[in-house]
Each structure stands twice: as C-alpha cells, then as structure tokens.
PDB file of C-alpha atoms in Angstrom:
ATOM      1  CA  MET A   1      -3.989  -8.649 -25.279  1.00  0.00           C
ATOM      2  CA  ALA A   2      -2.350  -5.282 -25.998  1.00  0.00           C
ATOM      3  CA  PHE A   3      -5.418  -3.447 -24.656  1.00  0.00           C
ATOM      4  CA  HIS A   4      -5.424  -5.439 -21.431  1.00  0.00           C
ATOM      5  CA  TYR A   5      -1.699  -5.008 -21.042  1.00  0.00           C
ATOM      6  CA  GLN A   6      -1.811  -1.214 -20.952  1.00  0.00           C
ATOM      7  CA  GLU A   7      -5.061  -1.014 -18.973  1.00  0.00           C
ATOM      8  CA  ALA A   8      -3.848  -3.389 -16.248  1.00  0.00           C
ATOM      9  CA  LEU A   9      -0.468  -1.695 -15.980  1.00  0.00           C
ATOM     10  CA  ASN A  10      -2.167   1.658 -15.497  1.00  0.00           C
ATOM     11  CA  THR A  11      -4.249   0.486 -12.530  1.00  0.00           C
ATOM     12  CA  ASN A  12      -3.411   0.505  -8.862  1.00  0.00           C
ATOM     13  CA  GLY A  13      -3.960  -3.235  -8.599  1.00  0.00           C
ATOM     14  CA  TYR A  14      -7.716  -3.498  -9.190  1.00  0.00           C
ATOM     15  CA  TYR A  15      -8.443  -4.631 -12.738  1.00  0.00           C
ATOM     16  CA  LEU A  16     -11.716  -6.335 -13.652  1.00  0.00           C
ATOM     17  CA  LYS A  17     -13.509  -4.539 -16.474  1.00  0.00           C
ATOM     18  CA  ASN A  18     -13.331  -5.603 -20.119  1.00  0.00           C
ATOM     19  CA  VAL A  19     -11.570  -8.887 -19.489  1.00  0.00           C
ATOM     20  CA  LEU A  20     -12.519 -10.410 -22.850  1.00  0.00           C
ATOM     21  CA  ASP A  21     -10.055 -10.026 -25.708  1.00  0.00           C
ATOM     22  CA  LYS A  22     -11.538 -11.579 -28.860  1.00  0.00           C
ATOM     23  CA  ASP A  23     -13.008 -14.412 -26.772  1.00  0.00           C
ATOM     24  CA  ARG A  24      -9.785 -14.951 -24.823  1.00  0.00           C
ATOM     25  CA  GLU A  25     -10.189 -14.566 -21.118  1.00  0.00           C
ATOM     26  CA  VAL A  26      -7.306 -12.864 -19.405  1.00  0.00           C
ATOM     27  CA  VAL A  27      -6.614 -12.975 -15.684  1.00  0.00           C
ATOM     28  CA  ALA A  28      -4.610  -9.966 -14.540  1.00  0.00           C
ATOM     29  CA  PHE A  29      -3.588  -8.809 -11.097  1.00  0.00           C
ATOM     30  CA  THR A  30      -1.165  -6.258  -9.710  1.00  0.00           C
ATOM     31  CA  PHE A  31       0.548  -6.033  -6.353  1.00  0.00           C
ATOM     32  CA  TYR A  32       3.384  -4.055  -4.848  1.00  0.00           C
ATOM     33  CA  VAL A  33       6.477  -5.185  -2.963  1.00  0.00           C
ATOM     34  CA  LYS A  34       7.891  -2.595  -0.573  1.00  0.00           C
ATOM     35  CA  ASN A  35      11.135  -2.684   1.366  1.00  0.00           C
ATOM     36  CA  MET A  36       9.953  -1.490   4.768  1.00  0.00           C
ATOM     37  CA  ASN A  37      13.490  -1.307   6.144  1.00  0.00           C
ATOM     38  CA  GLN A  38      14.719   2.249   6.663  1.00  0.00           C
ATOM     39  CA  THR A  39      18.382   1.589   5.887  1.00  0.00           C
ATOM     40  CA  ALA A  40      19.061  -1.794   4.286  1.00  0.00           C
ATOM     41  CA  THR A  41      18.726  -2.849   0.655  1.00  0.00           C
ATOM     42  CA  ILE A  42      17.126  -6.214  -0.110  1.00  0.00           C
ATOM     43  CA  ASN A  43      19.571  -7.813  -2.523  1.00  0.00           C
ATOM     44  CA  ARG A  44      17.191 -10.369  -4.004  1.00  0.00           C
ATOM     45  CA  ILE A  45      13.500 -11.192  -3.769  1.00  0.00           C
ATOM     46  CA  ASN A  46      12.713 -14.477  -5.501  1.00  0.00           C
ATOM     47  CA  TYR A  47       9.267 -15.057  -6.951  1.00  0.00           C
ATOM     48  CA  LYS A  48       7.902 -18.324  -8.275  1.00  0.00           C
ATOM     49  CA  ILE A  49       4.659 -19.346  -9.883  1.00  0.00           C
ATOM     50  CA  VAL A  50       4.219 -23.056  -9.290  1.00  0.00           C
ATOM     51  CA  PHE A  51       1.736 -25.553 -10.650  1.00  0.00           C
ATOM     52  CA  GLU A  52      -0.352 -26.991  -7.828  1.00  0.00           C
ATOM     53  CA  GLU A  53      -2.779 -28.901 -10.063  1.00  0.00           C
ATOM     54  CA  LEU A  54      -2.871 -29.525 -13.828  1.00  0.00           C
ATOM     55  CA  ASN A  55      -5.030 -31.693 -16.026  1.00  0.00           C
ATOM     56  CA  ASN A  56      -5.886 -32.245 -19.675  1.00  0.00           C
ATOM     57  CA  HIS A  57      -2.581 -30.773 -20.937  1.00  0.00           C
ATOM     58  CA  ILE A  58      -3.618 -27.212 -20.083  1.00  0.00           C
ATOM     59  CA  GLU A  59      -0.045 -26.185 -19.286  1.00  0.00           C
ATOM     60  CA  GLU A  60       0.894 -26.650 -22.938  1.00  0.00           C
ATOM     61  CA  HIS A  61      -1.496 -23.845 -23.901  1.00  0.00           C
ATOM     62  CA  LEU A  62      -0.905 -21.559 -20.934  1.00  0.00           C
ATOM     63  CA  ARG A  63       0.936 -18.259 -21.113  1.00  0.00           C
ATOM     64  CA  ILE A  64       2.036 -16.177 -18.160  1.00  0.00           C
ATOM     65  CA  MET A  65       3.367 -12.646 -18.464  1.00  0.00           C
ATOM     66  CA  VAL A  66       5.068 -11.066 -15.469  1.00  0.00           C
ATOM     67  CA  VAL A  67       5.790  -7.337 -15.570  1.00  0.00           C
ATOM     68  CA  VAL A  68       8.085  -6.024 -12.842  1.00  0.00           C
ATOM     69  CA  ASP A  69       8.646  -2.264 -12.909  1.00  0.00           C
ATOM     70  CA  ASP A  70       7.792  -2.095 -16.637  1.00  0.00           C
ATOM     71  CA  VAL A  71      10.096  -5.003 -17.590  1.00  0.00           C
ATOM     72  CA  ARG A  72       8.027  -7.836 -19.028  1.00  0.00           C
ATOM     73  CA  ASP A  73       8.741 -11.528 -19.511  1.00  0.00           C
ATOM     74  CA  VAL A  74       6.380 -14.025 -21.137  1.00  0.00           C
ATOM     75  CA  TYR A  75       6.607 -17.669 -20.084  1.00  0.00           C
ATOM     76  CA  GLU A  76       5.136 -20.739 -21.777  1.00  0.00           C
ATOM     77  CA  PHE A  77       5.509 -24.496 -22.091  1.00  0.00           C
ATOM     78  CA  GLN A  78       7.183 -24.352 -25.493  1.00  0.00           C
ATOM     79  CA  PRO A  79       8.820 -21.003 -26.294  1.00  0.00           C
ATOM     80  CA  PHE A  80       9.083 -19.534 -29.775  1.00  0.00           C
ATOM     81  CA  ARG A  81       6.207 -21.601 -31.157  1.00  0.00           C
ATOM     82  CA  ILE A  82       4.709 -18.442 -32.659  1.00  0.00           C
ATOM     83  CA  ASP A  83       6.813 -16.289 -34.990  1.00  0.00           C
ATOM     84  CA  ASP A  84       7.868 -12.901 -33.654  1.00  0.00           C
ATOM     85  CA  VAL A  85       6.853 -13.702 -30.072  1.00  0.00           C
ATOM     86  CA  SER A  86       9.792 -13.907 -27.725  1.00  0.00           C
ATOM     87  CA  SER A  87       9.105 -16.033 -24.673  1.00  0.00           C
ATOM     88  CA  LEU A  88      10.830 -18.092 -22.017  1.00  0.00           C
ATOM     89  CA  ARG A  89      10.267 -21.769 -21.266  1.00  0.00           C
ATOM     90  CA  PHE A  90       8.541 -22.766 -18.039  1.00  0.00           C
ATOM     91  CA  ARG A  91      11.260 -23.554 -15.485  1.00  0.00           C
ATOM     92  CA  SER A  92      10.177 -27.180 -15.003  1.00  0.00           C
ATOM     93  CA  ASN A  93       7.139 -29.453 -14.989  1.00  0.00           C
ATOM     94  CA  SER A  94       6.218 -28.108 -11.550  1.00  0.00           C
ATOM     95  CA  VAL A  95       7.445 -24.488 -11.758  1.00  0.00           C
ATOM     96  CA  ALA A  96       6.236 -22.072 -14.429  1.00  0.00           C
ATOM     97  CA  VAL A  97       8.151 -18.964 -13.371  1.00  0.00           C
ATOM     98  CA  ASP A  98      11.265 -18.614 -11.227  1.00  0.00           C
ATOM     99  CA  SER A  99      12.732 -15.115 -11.260  1.00  0.00           C
ATOM    100  CA  ASN A 100      13.988 -12.291  -9.052  1.00  0.00           C
ATOM    101  CA  ILE A 101      13.652  -8.667  -8.122  1.00  0.00           C
ATOM    102  CA  PHE A 102      17.133  -7.325  -7.429  1.00  0.00           C
ATOM    103  CA  GLU A 103      18.375  -4.448  -5.282  1.00  0.00           C
ATOM    104  CA  LEU A 104      15.211  -3.124  -3.664  1.00  0.00           C
ATOM    105  CA  LYS A 105      16.523  -0.161  -1.699  1.00  0.00           C
ATOM    106  CA  ALA A 106      15.194   0.940   1.691  1.00  0.00           C
ATOM    107  CA  GLY A 107      11.696   2.384   1.275  1.00  0.00           C
ATOM    108  CA  ASP A 108      11.512   1.527  -2.443  1.00  0.00           C
ATOM    109  CA  VAL A 109       8.499  -0.140  -4.050  1.00  0.00           C
ATOM    110  CA  SER A 110       8.359  -2.548  -6.998  1.00  0.00           C
ATOM    111  CA  LYS A 111       5.136  -2.928  -8.985  1.00  0.00           C
ATOM    112  CA  VAL A 112       4.371  -6.476 -10.155  1.00  0.00           C
ATOM    113  CA  THR A 113       1.604  -7.253 -12.663  1.00  0.00           C
ATOM    114  CA  VAL A 114       0.801 -10.809 -13.722  1.00  0.00           C
ATOM    115  CA  PHE A 115      -1.269 -11.823 -16.760  1.00  0.00           C
ATOM    116  CA  ILE A 116      -2.440 -15.400 -17.287  1.00  0.00           C
ATOM    117  CA  TRP A 117      -4.252 -16.665 -20.373  1.00  0.00           C
ATOM    118  CA  ILE A 118      -4.862 -19.720 -22.518  1.00  0.00           C
ATOM    119  CA  ASP A 119      -3.342 -19.146 -25.941  1.00  0.00           C
ATOM    120  CA  GLY A 120      -5.141 -20.120 -29.135  1.00  0.00           C
ATOM    121  CA  TYR A 121      -8.485 -21.607 -29.990  1.00  0.00           C
ATOM    122  CA  LEU A 122      -9.503 -25.249 -29.794  1.00  0.00           C
ATOM    123  CA  GLU A 123     -10.759 -25.447 -33.388  1.00  0.00           C
ATOM    124  CA  GLU A 124      -7.513 -24.006 -34.779  1.00  0.00           C
ATOM    125  CA  TYR A 125      -5.485 -26.396 -32.634  1.00  0.00           C
ATOM    126  CA  LEU A 126      -7.422 -29.470 -33.738  1.00  0.00           C
ATOM    127  CA  THR A 127      -7.142 -28.614 -37.455  1.00  0.00           C
ATOM    128  CA  SER A 128      -3.497 -27.514 -37.413  1.00  0.00           C
ATOM    129  CA  LYS A 129      -0.471 -29.732 -37.834  1.00  0.00           C
ATOM    130  CA  ILE A 130       0.737 -28.979 -34.306  1.00  0.00           C
ATOM    131  CA  GLY A 131      -2.277 -30.572 -32.609  1.00  0.00           C
ATOM    132  CA  LYS A 132      -1.186 -33.714 -30.785  1.00  0.00           C
ATOM    133  CA  TYR A 133      -4.243 -34.269 -28.570  1.00  0.00           C
ATOM    134  CA  THR A 134      -7.849 -35.025 -29.364  1.00  0.00           C
ATOM    135  CA  GLU A 135     -10.717 -32.756 -28.390  1.00  0.00           C
ATOM    136  CA  GLU A 136     -11.716 -35.169 -25.615  1.00  0.00           C
ATOM    137  CA  GLU A 137      -8.194 -35.036 -24.172  1.00  0.00           C
ATOM    138  CA  LEU A 138      -8.291 -31.227 -23.971  1.00  0.00           C
ATOM    139  CA  LEU A 139     -11.840 -30.354 -22.901  1.00  0.00           C
ATOM    140  CA  GLY A 140     -12.315 -29.606 -19.230  1.00  0.00           C
ATOM    141  CA  GLY A 141      -8.693 -28.697 -18.606  1.00  0.00           C
ATOM    142  CA  SER A 142      -8.031 -26.865 -15.367  1.00  0.00           C
ATOM    143  CA  LEU A 143      -5.154 -25.663 -13.281  1.00  0.00           C
ATOM    144  CA  LYS A 144      -4.271 -24.265  -9.900  1.00  0.00           C
ATOM    145  CA  LEU A 145      -1.293 -21.955  -9.514  1.00  0.00           C
ATOM    146  CA  ASN A 146       0.496 -20.675  -6.443  1.00  0.00           C
ATOM    147  CA  MET A 147       2.767 -17.619  -6.346  1.00  0.00           C
ATOM    148  CA  ILE A 148       5.539 -17.642  -3.759  1.00  0.00           C
ATOM    149  CA  LEU A 149       7.753 -14.693  -2.814  1.00  0.00           C
ATOM    150  CA  SER A 150      10.819 -15.163  -0.661  1.00  0.00           C
ATOM    151  CA  VAL A 151      13.756 -13.115   0.544  1.00  0.00           C
ATOM    152  CA  THR A 152      17.016 -14.939   0.978  1.00  0.00           C
ATOM    153  CA  GLY A 153      19.770 -13.758   3.276  1.00  0.00           C
ATOM    154  CA  GLU A 154      22.634 -12.915   0.970  1.00  0.00           C
TER     155      GLU A 154
END
C-alpha cells in the first residue's frame, strides 16, 4: 500500500499502472476542488462516501483512505483491529465517510485522493480467531459507493 500511496499522490489524477500490491487490488482516484469565486471563502465543503449497495459482509473488510491536501484519514468498519494502525470508524451503516474541507479561500484548490481496498486475505480470515463468517457467506461480496460533495451556506 505504501507504494501506491506515494505514486497516486504524485499524479495529477490519472493513476492506473501497477495497481496490485501483494495480490491486493487498490482503487485510487484523485480530483481537485477549486473555489471559483474571486472574493469569497467557502467556509465548509462536506464530503461523504455512502454505501449504495453491500452484500456478503464486504463492508467489514473494506478500508477507505481519504487524503485531502496531504492530510490522510483511514476509515473502516471496526477501527483499531490491527495493532499500530490508526483508523476511524465508518460513520454509520449507510455512510462510510463524512468529513469536511474547511476555509477554501477564493481561487484556492484542494487536492483529494481516495484509496479503496479490501483488507486481508480470505484464508487468513477463515483460520484466525476473528473470523465470524464462513467462506460461503463471504465469497462474491460486492459493493457500490457514491461520493457526495456539498457546500452549505454558513
């Protein structure tokens, strides 16, 4: 993941090559948010990543990292399940990420990079003490996410 992290952050938003990290597939994308106003500051831009569809308990193995202007936050279903990895809990059963970009001045740009990956390996999960589902209950898991940005009048 460390390789992908630096490579994706160093791109202008187009990141496709070398997406395999020890058999873990990583989805990464970058976009920019620009305040097109010439005088006013946007006090708060809210961004959410919401679950549109989930099945086979995939959300319990999902990790999402959001990097806004070089400040990163990792979100997951159950935080702190791995030693030395600081993460935040998904906001709710329907919202993974709910956060903000503050004080975007006139003409300023914020760079947002999002990484999404499934953490762990099925075999390790099934043979560990934390496994609470059978192989049949996990295979074929899928999800659909939606990212929403909004500016509120404050």
